PDB file of C-alpha atoms in Angstrom:
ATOM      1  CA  UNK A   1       9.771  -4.064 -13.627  1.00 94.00           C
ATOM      2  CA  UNK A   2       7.743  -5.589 -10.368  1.00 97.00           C
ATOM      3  CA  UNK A   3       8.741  -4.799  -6.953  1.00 98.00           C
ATOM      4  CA  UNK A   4       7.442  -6.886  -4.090  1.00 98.00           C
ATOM      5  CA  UNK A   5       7.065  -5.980  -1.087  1.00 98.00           C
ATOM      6  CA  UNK A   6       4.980  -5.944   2.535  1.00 97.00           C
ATOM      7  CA  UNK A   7       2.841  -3.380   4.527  1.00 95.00           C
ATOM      8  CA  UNK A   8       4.808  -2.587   6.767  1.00 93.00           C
ATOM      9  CA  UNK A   9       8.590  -3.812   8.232  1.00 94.00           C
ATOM     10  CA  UNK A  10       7.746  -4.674  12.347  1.00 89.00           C
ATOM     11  CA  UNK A  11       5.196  -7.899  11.764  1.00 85.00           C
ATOM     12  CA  UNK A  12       7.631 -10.362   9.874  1.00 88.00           C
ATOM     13  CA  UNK A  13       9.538 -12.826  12.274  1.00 84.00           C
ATOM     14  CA  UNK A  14      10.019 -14.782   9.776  1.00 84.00           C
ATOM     15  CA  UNK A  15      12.548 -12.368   7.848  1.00 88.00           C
ATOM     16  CA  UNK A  16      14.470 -11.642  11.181  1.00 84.00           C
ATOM     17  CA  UNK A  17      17.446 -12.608  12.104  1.00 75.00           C
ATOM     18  CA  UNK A  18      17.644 -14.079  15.788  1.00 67.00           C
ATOM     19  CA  UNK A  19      20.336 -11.713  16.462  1.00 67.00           C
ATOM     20  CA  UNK A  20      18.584  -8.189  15.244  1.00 66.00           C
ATOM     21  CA  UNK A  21      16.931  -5.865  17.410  1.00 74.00           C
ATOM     22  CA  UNK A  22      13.276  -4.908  17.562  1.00 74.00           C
ATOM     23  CA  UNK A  23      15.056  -1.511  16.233  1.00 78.00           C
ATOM     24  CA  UNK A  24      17.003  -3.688  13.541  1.00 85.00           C
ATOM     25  CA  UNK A  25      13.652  -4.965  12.013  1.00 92.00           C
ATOM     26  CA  UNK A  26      13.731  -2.618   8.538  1.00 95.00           C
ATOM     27  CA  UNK A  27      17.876  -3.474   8.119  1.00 93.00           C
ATOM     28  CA  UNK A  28      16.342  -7.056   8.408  1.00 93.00           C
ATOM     29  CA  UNK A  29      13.547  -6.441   5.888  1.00 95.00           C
ATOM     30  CA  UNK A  30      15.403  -4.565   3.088  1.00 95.00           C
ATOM     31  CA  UNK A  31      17.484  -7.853   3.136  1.00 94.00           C
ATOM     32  CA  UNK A  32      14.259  -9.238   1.433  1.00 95.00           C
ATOM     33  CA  UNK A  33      12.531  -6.833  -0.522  1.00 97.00           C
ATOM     34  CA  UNK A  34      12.937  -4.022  -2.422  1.00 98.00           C
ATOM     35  CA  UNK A  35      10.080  -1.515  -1.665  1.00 98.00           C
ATOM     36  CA  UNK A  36       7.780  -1.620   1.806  1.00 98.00           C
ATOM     37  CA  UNK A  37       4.573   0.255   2.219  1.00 98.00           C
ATOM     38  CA  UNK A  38       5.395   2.961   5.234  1.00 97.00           C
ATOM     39  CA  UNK A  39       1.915   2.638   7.380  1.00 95.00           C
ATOM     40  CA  UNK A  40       3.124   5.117  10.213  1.00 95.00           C
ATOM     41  CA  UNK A  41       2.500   8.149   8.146  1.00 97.00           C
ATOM     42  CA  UNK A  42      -1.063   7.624   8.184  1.00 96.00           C
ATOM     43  CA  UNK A  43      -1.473   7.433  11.899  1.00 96.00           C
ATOM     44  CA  UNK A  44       0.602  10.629  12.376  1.00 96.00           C
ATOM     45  CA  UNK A  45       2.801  12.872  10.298  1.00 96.00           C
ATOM     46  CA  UNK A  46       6.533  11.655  10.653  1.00 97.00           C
ATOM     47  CA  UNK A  47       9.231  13.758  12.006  1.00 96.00           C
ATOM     48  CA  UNK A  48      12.205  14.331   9.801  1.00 96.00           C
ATOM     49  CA  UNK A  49      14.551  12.389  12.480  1.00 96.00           C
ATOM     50  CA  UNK A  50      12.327   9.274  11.684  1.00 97.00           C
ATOM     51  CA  UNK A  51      12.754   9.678   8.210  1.00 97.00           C
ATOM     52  CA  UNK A  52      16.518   9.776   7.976  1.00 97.00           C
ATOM     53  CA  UNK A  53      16.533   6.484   9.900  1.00 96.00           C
ATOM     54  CA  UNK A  54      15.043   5.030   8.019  1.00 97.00           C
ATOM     55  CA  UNK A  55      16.629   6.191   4.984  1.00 98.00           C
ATOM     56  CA  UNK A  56      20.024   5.286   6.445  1.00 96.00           C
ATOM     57  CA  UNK A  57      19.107   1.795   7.056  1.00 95.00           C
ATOM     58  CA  UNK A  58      17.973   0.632   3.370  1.00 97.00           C
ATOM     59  CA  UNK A  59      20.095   0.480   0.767  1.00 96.00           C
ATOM     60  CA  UNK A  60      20.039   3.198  -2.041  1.00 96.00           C
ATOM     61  CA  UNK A  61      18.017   1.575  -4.347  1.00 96.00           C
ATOM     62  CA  UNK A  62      14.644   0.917  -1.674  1.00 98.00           C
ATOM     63  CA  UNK A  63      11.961   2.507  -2.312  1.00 98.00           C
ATOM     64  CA  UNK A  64       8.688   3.569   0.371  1.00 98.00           C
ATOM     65  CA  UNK A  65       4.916   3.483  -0.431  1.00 98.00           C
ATOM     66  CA  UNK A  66       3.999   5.775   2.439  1.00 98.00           C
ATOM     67  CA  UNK A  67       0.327   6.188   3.299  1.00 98.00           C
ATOM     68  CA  UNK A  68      -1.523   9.621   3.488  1.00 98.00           C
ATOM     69  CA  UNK A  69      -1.726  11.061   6.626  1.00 97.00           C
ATOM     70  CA  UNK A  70      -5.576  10.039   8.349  1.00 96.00           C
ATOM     71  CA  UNK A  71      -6.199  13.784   8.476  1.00 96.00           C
ATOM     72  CA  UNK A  72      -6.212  13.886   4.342  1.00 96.00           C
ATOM     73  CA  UNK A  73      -8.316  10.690   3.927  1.00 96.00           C
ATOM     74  CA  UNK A  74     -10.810  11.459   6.338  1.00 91.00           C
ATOM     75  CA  UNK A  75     -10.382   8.778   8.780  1.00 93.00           C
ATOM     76  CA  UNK A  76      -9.314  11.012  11.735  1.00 88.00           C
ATOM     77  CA  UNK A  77     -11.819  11.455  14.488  1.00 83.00           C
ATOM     78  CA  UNK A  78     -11.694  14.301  17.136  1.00 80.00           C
ATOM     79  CA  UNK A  79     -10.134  17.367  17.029  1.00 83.00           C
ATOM     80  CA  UNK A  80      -7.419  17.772  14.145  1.00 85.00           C
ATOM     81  CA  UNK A  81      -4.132  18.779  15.892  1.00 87.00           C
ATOM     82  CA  UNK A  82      -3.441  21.569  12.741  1.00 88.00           C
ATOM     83  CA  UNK A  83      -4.168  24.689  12.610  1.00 89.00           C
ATOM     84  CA  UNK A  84      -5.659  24.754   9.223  1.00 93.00           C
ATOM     85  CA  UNK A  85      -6.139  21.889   6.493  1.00 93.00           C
ATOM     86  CA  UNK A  86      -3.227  24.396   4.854  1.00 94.00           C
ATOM     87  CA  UNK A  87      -0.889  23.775   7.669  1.00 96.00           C
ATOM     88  CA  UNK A  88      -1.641  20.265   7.701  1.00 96.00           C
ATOM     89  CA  UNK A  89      -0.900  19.686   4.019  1.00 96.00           C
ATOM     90  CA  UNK A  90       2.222  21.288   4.373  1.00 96.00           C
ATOM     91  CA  UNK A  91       3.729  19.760   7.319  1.00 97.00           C
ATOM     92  CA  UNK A  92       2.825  16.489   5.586  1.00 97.00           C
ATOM     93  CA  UNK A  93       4.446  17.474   2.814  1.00 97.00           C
ATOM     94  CA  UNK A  94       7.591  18.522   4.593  1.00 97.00           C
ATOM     95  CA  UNK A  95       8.170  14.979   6.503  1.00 97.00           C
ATOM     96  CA  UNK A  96       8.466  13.903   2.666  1.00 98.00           C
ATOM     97  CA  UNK A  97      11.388  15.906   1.896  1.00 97.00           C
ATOM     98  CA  UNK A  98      14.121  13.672   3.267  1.00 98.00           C
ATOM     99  CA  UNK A  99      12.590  10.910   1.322  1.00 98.00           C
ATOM    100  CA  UNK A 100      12.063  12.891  -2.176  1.00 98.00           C
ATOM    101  CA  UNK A 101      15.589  13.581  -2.107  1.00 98.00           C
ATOM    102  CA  UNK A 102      16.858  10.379  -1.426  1.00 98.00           C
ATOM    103  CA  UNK A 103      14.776   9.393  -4.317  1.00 98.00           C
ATOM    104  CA  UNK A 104      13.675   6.613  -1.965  1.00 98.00           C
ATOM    105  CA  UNK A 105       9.808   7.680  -2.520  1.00 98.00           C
ATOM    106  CA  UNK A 106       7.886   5.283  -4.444  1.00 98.00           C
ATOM    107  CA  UNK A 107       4.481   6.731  -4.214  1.00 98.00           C
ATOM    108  CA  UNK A 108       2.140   8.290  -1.662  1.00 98.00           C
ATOM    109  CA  UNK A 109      -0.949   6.154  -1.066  1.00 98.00           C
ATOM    110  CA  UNK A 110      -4.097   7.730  -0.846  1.00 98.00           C
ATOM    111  CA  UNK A 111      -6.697   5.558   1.007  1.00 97.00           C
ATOM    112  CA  UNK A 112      -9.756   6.677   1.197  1.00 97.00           C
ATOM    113  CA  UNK A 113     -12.261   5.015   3.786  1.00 94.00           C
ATOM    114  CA  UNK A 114     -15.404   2.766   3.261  1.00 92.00           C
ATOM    115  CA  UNK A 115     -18.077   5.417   3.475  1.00 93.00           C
ATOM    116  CA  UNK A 116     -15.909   7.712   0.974  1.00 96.00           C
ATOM    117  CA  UNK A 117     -18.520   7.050  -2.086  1.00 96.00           C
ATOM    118  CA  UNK A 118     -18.824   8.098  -5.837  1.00 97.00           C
ATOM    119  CA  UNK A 119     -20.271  11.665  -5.549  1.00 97.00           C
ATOM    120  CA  UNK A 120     -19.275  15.039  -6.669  1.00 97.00           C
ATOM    121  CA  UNK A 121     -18.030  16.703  -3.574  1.00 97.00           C
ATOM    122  CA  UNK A 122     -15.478  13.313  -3.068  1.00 98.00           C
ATOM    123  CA  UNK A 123     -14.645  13.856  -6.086  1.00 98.00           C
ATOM    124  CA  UNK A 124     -13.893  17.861  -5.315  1.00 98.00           C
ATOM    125  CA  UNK A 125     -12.025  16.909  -2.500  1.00 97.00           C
ATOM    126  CA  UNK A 126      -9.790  13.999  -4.549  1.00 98.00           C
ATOM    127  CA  UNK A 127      -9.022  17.210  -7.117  1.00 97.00           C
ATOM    128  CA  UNK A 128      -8.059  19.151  -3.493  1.00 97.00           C
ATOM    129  CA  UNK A 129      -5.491  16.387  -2.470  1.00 97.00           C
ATOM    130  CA  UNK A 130      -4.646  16.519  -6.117  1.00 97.00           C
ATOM    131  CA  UNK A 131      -3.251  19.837  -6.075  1.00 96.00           C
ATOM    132  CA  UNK A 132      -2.055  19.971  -2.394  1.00 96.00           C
ATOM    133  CA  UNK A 133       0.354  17.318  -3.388  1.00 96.00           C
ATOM    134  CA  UNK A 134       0.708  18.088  -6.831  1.00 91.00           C
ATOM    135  CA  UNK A 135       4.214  17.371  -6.919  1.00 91.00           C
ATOM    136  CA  UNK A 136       4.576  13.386  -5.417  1.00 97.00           C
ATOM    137  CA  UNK A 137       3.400  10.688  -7.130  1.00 98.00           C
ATOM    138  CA  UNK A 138      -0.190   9.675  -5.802  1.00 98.00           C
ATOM    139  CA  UNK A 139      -1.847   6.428  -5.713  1.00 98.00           C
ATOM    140  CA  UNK A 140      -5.328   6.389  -4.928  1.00 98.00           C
ATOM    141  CA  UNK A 141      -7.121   3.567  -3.375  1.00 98.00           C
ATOM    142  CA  UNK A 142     -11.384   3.274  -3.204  1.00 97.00           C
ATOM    143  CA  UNK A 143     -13.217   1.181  -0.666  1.00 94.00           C
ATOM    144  CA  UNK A 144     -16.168   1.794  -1.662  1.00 96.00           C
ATOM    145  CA  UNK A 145     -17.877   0.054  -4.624  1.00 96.00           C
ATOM    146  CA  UNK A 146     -19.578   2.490  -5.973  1.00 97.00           C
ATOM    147  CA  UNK A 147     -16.399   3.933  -7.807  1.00 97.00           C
ATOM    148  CA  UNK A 148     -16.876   0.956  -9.938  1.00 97.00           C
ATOM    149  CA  UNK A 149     -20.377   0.789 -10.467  1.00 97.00           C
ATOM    150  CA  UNK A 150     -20.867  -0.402 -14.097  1.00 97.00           C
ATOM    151  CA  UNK A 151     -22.493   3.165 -14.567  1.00 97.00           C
ATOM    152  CA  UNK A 152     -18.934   4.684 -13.187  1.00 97.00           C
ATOM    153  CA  UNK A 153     -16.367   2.465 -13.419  1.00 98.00           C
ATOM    154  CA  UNK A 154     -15.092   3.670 -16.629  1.00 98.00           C
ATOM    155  CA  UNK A 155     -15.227   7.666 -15.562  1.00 98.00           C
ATOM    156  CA  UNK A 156     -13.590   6.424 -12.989  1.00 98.00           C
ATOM    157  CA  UNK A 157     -10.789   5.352 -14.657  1.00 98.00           C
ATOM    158  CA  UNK A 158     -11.133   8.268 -17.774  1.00 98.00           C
ATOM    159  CA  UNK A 159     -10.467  11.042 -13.913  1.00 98.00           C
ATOM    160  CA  UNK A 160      -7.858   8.761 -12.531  1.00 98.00           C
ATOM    161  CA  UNK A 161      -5.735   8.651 -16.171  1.00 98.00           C
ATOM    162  CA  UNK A 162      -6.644  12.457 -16.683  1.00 97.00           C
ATOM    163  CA  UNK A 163      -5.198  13.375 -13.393  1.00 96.00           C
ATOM    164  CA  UNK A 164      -2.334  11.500 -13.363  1.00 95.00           C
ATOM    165  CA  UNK A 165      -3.564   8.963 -10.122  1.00 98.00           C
ATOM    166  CA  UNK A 166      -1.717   5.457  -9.992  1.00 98.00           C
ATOM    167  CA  UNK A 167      -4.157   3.000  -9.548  1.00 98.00           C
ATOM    168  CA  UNK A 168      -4.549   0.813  -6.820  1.00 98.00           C
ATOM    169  CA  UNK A 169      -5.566  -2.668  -7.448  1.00 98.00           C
ATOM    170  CA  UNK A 170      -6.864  -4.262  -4.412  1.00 97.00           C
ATOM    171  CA  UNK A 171      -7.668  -8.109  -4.153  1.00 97.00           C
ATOM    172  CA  UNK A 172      -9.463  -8.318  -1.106  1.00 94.00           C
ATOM    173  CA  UNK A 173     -12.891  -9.841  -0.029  1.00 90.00           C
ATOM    174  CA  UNK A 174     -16.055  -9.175  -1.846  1.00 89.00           C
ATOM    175  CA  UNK A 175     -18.353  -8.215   1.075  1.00 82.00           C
ATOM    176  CA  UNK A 176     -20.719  -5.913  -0.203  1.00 83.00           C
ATOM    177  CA  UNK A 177     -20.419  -2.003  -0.517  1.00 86.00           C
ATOM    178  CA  UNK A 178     -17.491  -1.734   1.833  1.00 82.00           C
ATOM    179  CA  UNK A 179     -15.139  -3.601  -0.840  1.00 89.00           C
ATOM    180  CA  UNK A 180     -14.136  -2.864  -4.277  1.00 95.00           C
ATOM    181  CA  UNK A 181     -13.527  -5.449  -7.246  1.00 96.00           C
ATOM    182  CA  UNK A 182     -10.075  -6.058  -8.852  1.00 97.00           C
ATOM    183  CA  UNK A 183     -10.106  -3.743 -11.673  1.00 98.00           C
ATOM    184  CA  UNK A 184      -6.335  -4.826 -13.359  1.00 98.00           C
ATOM    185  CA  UNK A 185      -6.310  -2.068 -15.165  1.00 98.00           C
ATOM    186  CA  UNK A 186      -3.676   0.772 -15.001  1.00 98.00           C
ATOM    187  CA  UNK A 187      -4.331   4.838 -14.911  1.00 98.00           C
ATOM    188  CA  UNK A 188      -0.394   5.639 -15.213  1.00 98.00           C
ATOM    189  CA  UNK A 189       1.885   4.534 -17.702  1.00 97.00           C
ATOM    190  CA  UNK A 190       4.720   4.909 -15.450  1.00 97.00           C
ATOM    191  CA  UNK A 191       3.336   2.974 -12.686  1.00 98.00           C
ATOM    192  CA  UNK A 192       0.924   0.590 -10.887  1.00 98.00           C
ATOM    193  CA  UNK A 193      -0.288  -0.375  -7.325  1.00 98.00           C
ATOM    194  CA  UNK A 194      -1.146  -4.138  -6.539  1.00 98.00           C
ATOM    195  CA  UNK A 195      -2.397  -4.436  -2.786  1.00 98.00           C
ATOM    196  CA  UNK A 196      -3.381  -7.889  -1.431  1.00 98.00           C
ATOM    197  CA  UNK A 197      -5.300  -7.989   1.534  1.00 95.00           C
ATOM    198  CA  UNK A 198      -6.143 -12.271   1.409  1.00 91.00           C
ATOM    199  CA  UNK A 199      -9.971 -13.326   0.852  1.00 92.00           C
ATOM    200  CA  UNK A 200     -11.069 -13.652   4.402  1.00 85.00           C
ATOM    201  CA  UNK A 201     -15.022 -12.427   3.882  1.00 81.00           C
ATOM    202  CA  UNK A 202     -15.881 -13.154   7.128  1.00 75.00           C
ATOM    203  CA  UNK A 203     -13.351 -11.462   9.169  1.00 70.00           C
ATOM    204  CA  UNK A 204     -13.575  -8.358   6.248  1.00 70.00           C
ATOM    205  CA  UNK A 205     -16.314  -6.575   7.863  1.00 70.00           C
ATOM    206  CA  UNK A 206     -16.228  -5.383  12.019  1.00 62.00           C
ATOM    207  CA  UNK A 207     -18.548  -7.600  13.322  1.00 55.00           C
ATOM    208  CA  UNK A 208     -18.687  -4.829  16.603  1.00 54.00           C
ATOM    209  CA  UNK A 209     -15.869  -6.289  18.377  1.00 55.00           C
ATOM    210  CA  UNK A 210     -13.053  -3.983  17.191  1.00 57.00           C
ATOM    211  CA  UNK A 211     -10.385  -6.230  18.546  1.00 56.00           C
ATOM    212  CA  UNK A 212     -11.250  -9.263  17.063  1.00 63.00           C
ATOM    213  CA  UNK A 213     -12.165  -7.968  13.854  1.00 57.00           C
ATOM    214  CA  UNK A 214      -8.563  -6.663  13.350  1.00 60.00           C
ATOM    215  CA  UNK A 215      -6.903  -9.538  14.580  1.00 68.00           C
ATOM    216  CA  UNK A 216      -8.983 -11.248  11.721  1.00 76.00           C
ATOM    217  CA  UNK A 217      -9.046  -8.729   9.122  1.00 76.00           C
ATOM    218  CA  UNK A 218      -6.024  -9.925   6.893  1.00 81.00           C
ATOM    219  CA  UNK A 219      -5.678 -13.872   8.118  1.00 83.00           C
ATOM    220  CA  UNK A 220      -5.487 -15.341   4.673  1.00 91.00           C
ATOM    221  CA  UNK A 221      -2.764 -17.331   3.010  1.00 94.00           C
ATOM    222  CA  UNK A 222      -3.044 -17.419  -0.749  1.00 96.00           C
ATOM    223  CA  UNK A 223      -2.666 -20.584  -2.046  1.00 97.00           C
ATOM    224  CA  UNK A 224      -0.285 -21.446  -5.237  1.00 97.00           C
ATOM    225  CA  UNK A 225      -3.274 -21.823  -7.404  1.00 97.00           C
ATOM    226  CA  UNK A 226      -4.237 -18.211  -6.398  1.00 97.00           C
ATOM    227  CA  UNK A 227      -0.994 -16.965  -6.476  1.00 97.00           C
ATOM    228  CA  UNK A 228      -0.608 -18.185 -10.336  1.00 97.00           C
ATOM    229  CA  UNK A 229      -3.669 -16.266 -10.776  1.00 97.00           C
ATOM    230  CA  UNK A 230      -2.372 -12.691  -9.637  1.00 97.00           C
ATOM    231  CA  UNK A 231       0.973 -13.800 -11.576  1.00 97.00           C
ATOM    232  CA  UNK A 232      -1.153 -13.220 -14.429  1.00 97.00           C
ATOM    233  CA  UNK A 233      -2.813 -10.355 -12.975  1.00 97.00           C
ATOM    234  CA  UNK A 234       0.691  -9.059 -12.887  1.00 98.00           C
ATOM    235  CA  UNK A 235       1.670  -9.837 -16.166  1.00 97.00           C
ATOM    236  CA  UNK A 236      -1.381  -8.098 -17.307  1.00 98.00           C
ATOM    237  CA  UNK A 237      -0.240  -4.802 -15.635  1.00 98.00           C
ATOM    238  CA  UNK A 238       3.491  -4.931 -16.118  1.00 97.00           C
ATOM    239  CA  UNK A 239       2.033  -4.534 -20.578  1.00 97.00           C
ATOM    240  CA  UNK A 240      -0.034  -1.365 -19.152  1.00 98.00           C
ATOM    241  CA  UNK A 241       2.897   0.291 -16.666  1.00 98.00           C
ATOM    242  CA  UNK A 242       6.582   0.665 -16.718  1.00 97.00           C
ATOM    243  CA  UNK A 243       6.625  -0.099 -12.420  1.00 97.00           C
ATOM    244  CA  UNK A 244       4.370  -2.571 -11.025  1.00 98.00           C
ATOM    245  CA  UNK A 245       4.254  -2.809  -7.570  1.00 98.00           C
ATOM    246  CA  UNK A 246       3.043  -5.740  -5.429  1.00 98.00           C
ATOM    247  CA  UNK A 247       2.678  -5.307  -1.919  1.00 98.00           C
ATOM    248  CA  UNK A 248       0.820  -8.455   0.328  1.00 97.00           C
ATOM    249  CA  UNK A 249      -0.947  -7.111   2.735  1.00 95.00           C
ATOM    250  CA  UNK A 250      -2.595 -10.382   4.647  1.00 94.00           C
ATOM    251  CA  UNK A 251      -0.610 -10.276   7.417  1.00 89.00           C
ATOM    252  CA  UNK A 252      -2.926 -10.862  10.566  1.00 83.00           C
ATOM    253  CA  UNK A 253      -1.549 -14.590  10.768  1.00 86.00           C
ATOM    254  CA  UNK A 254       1.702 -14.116   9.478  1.00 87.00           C
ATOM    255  CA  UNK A 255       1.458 -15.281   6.008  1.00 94.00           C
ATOM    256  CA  UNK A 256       2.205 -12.167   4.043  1.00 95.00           C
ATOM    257  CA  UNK A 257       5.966 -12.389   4.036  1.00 95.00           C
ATOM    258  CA  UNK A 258       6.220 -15.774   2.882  1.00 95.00           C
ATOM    259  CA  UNK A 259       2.964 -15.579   0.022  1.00 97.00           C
ATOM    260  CA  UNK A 260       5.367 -12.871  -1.018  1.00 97.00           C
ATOM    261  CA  UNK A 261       8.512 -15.577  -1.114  1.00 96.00           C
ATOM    262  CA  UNK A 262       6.289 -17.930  -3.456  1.00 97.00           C
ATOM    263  CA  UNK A 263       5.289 -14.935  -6.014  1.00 97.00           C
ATOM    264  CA  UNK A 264       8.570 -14.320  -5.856  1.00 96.00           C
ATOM    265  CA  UNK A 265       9.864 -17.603  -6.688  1.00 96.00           C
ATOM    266  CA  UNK A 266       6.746 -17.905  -9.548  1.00 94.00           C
ATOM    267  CA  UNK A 267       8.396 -14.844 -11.608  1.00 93.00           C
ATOM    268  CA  UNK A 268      12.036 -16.033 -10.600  1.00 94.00           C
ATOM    269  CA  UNK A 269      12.430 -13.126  -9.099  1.00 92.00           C
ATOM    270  CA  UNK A 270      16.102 -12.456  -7.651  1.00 91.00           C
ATOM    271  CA  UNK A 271      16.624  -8.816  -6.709  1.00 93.00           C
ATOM    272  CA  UNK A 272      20.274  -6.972  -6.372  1.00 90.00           C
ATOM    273  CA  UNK A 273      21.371  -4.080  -4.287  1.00 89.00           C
ATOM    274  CA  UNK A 274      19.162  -5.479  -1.193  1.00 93.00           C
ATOM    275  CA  UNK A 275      20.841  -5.199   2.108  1.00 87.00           C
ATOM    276  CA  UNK A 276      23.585  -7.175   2.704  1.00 82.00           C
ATOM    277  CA  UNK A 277      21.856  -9.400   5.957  1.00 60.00           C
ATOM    278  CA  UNK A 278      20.726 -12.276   3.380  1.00 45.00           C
ATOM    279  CA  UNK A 279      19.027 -14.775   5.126  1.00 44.00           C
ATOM    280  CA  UNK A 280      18.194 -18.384   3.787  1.00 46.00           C
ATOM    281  CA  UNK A 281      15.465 -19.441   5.806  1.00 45.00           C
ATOM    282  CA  UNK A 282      12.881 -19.456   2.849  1.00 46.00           C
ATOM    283  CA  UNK A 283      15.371 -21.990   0.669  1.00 45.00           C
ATOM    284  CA  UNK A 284      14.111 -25.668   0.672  1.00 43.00           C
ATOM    285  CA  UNK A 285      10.385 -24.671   1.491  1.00 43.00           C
ATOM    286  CA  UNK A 286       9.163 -25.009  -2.303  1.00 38.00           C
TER     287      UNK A 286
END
């Protein structure tokens, strides 16, 4: 089974309908797609309120990829507003709940940052996060290469299969340490994580101005020829996992919601049980 979706719901005016709210953006969205990567949780932990929203405004069968909390993948700076990395662990694990027993939880991404490299105590720390959240299904995603260094690419894989990680395939610029290669290859027979964050190698790194560069970071629009070529990528990964789930993530002009429309359209795609809003703006533009 594939699932396609976007990172995130609030960045899509394409998929809106001119008489929705800014507050009627994910009713909008689940019109579209099935699963949508929840990118909130990892700037702070979600209150249960939030959660219910948004769990009344998809239908039953959506699904969420919600990101780890900043706190558990090391990208917070300052002062952590927990108690304990206990307390935080737990709290995070609370504003789940509503989610888990919706069974609207796809998977919680675990995104670790570019300086996160290939050494034993990252590795401790992965087998920490491991059993803090040893109940959830947990996706890991590297960004830095050395995880796939020729000399540890394949241990890589042997702990991620061991240990129960889904593995997130990224296809995203190759810019030196600070990117990883696509590695189609699947740690979980149940399921798999396709990310696409476009080819844009020059706006990949922060050039120092921190506006620009994310304005910048994800402007790509894949091209059919490349889209046929992560079709196969998927086909590849649907013989390896029972789930495969795409999610484009080269949204900084726009583009991901309709590259999404075309790999769509490549697999014939046609989902049921979406929201009822159906929009037909995408028809006629292949």
């Amino acid at each position: 089974m594939i699932h396609v979706g976007l990172t995130g719901w609030g960045d899509h005016p394409d998929i809106y309908s001119t008489e929705s709210k800014s507050s009627e953006k994910l009713v909008d969205y689940s019109a579209h797609f099935p699963v949508v990567e929840l990118d909130a949780a990892f700037y702070a932990i979600q209150p249960e309120r939030n959660m219910l929203k948004w769990i009344r405004e998809t239908p039953d069968t959506f699904r969420f990829v919600v990101k780890a909390y900043q706190g558990i993948t090391g990208h917070l700076r300052g002062e952590s507003p927990f108690k304990s990395t206990e307390e935080m662990f737990t709290l995070y694990k609370e504003s789940l709940a509503p989610l888990v027993e919706a069974n609207k939880l796809s998977m919680v991404l675990v995104q670790f940052p570019p300086w996160f490299d290939c050494q034993k105590k990252h590795v401790d720390y992965i087998n920490e996060v491991r059993e803090q959240l040893q109940d959830l299904p947990l996706a890991i995603e590297f960004r830095h290469q050395s995880w796939y260094y020729p000399e540890f690419k394949q241990k890589t894989l042997d702990y991620l299969t061991n240990n129960q990680w889904i593995h997130s395939v990224c296809d995203e610029p190759q810019s030196g340490e600070g990117s990883i290669p696509l590695v189609a290859i699947s740690t979980n027979k149940d399921h798999v994580l396709l990310r696409l964050h476009g080819r844009n190698v020059h706006g990949w790194r922060n050039p120092g101005n921190d506006q620009k560069w994310r304005e910048v970071r994800y402007l790509y629009d894949y091209n059919m020829k490349e889209l046929r070529q992560i079709a196969d990528i998927v086909k590849s990964l649907e013989k390896q996992s029972k789930q495969v789930t795409v999610l484009f993530n080269n949204n900084s002009g726009g583009h991901a919601a309709n590259n999404a429309k075309q790999f769509m359209r490549l697999f014939a795609i046609q989902y049921e049980g979406l929201a009822p809003k159906q929009l037909d703006m995408f028809e006629g533009e292949w």
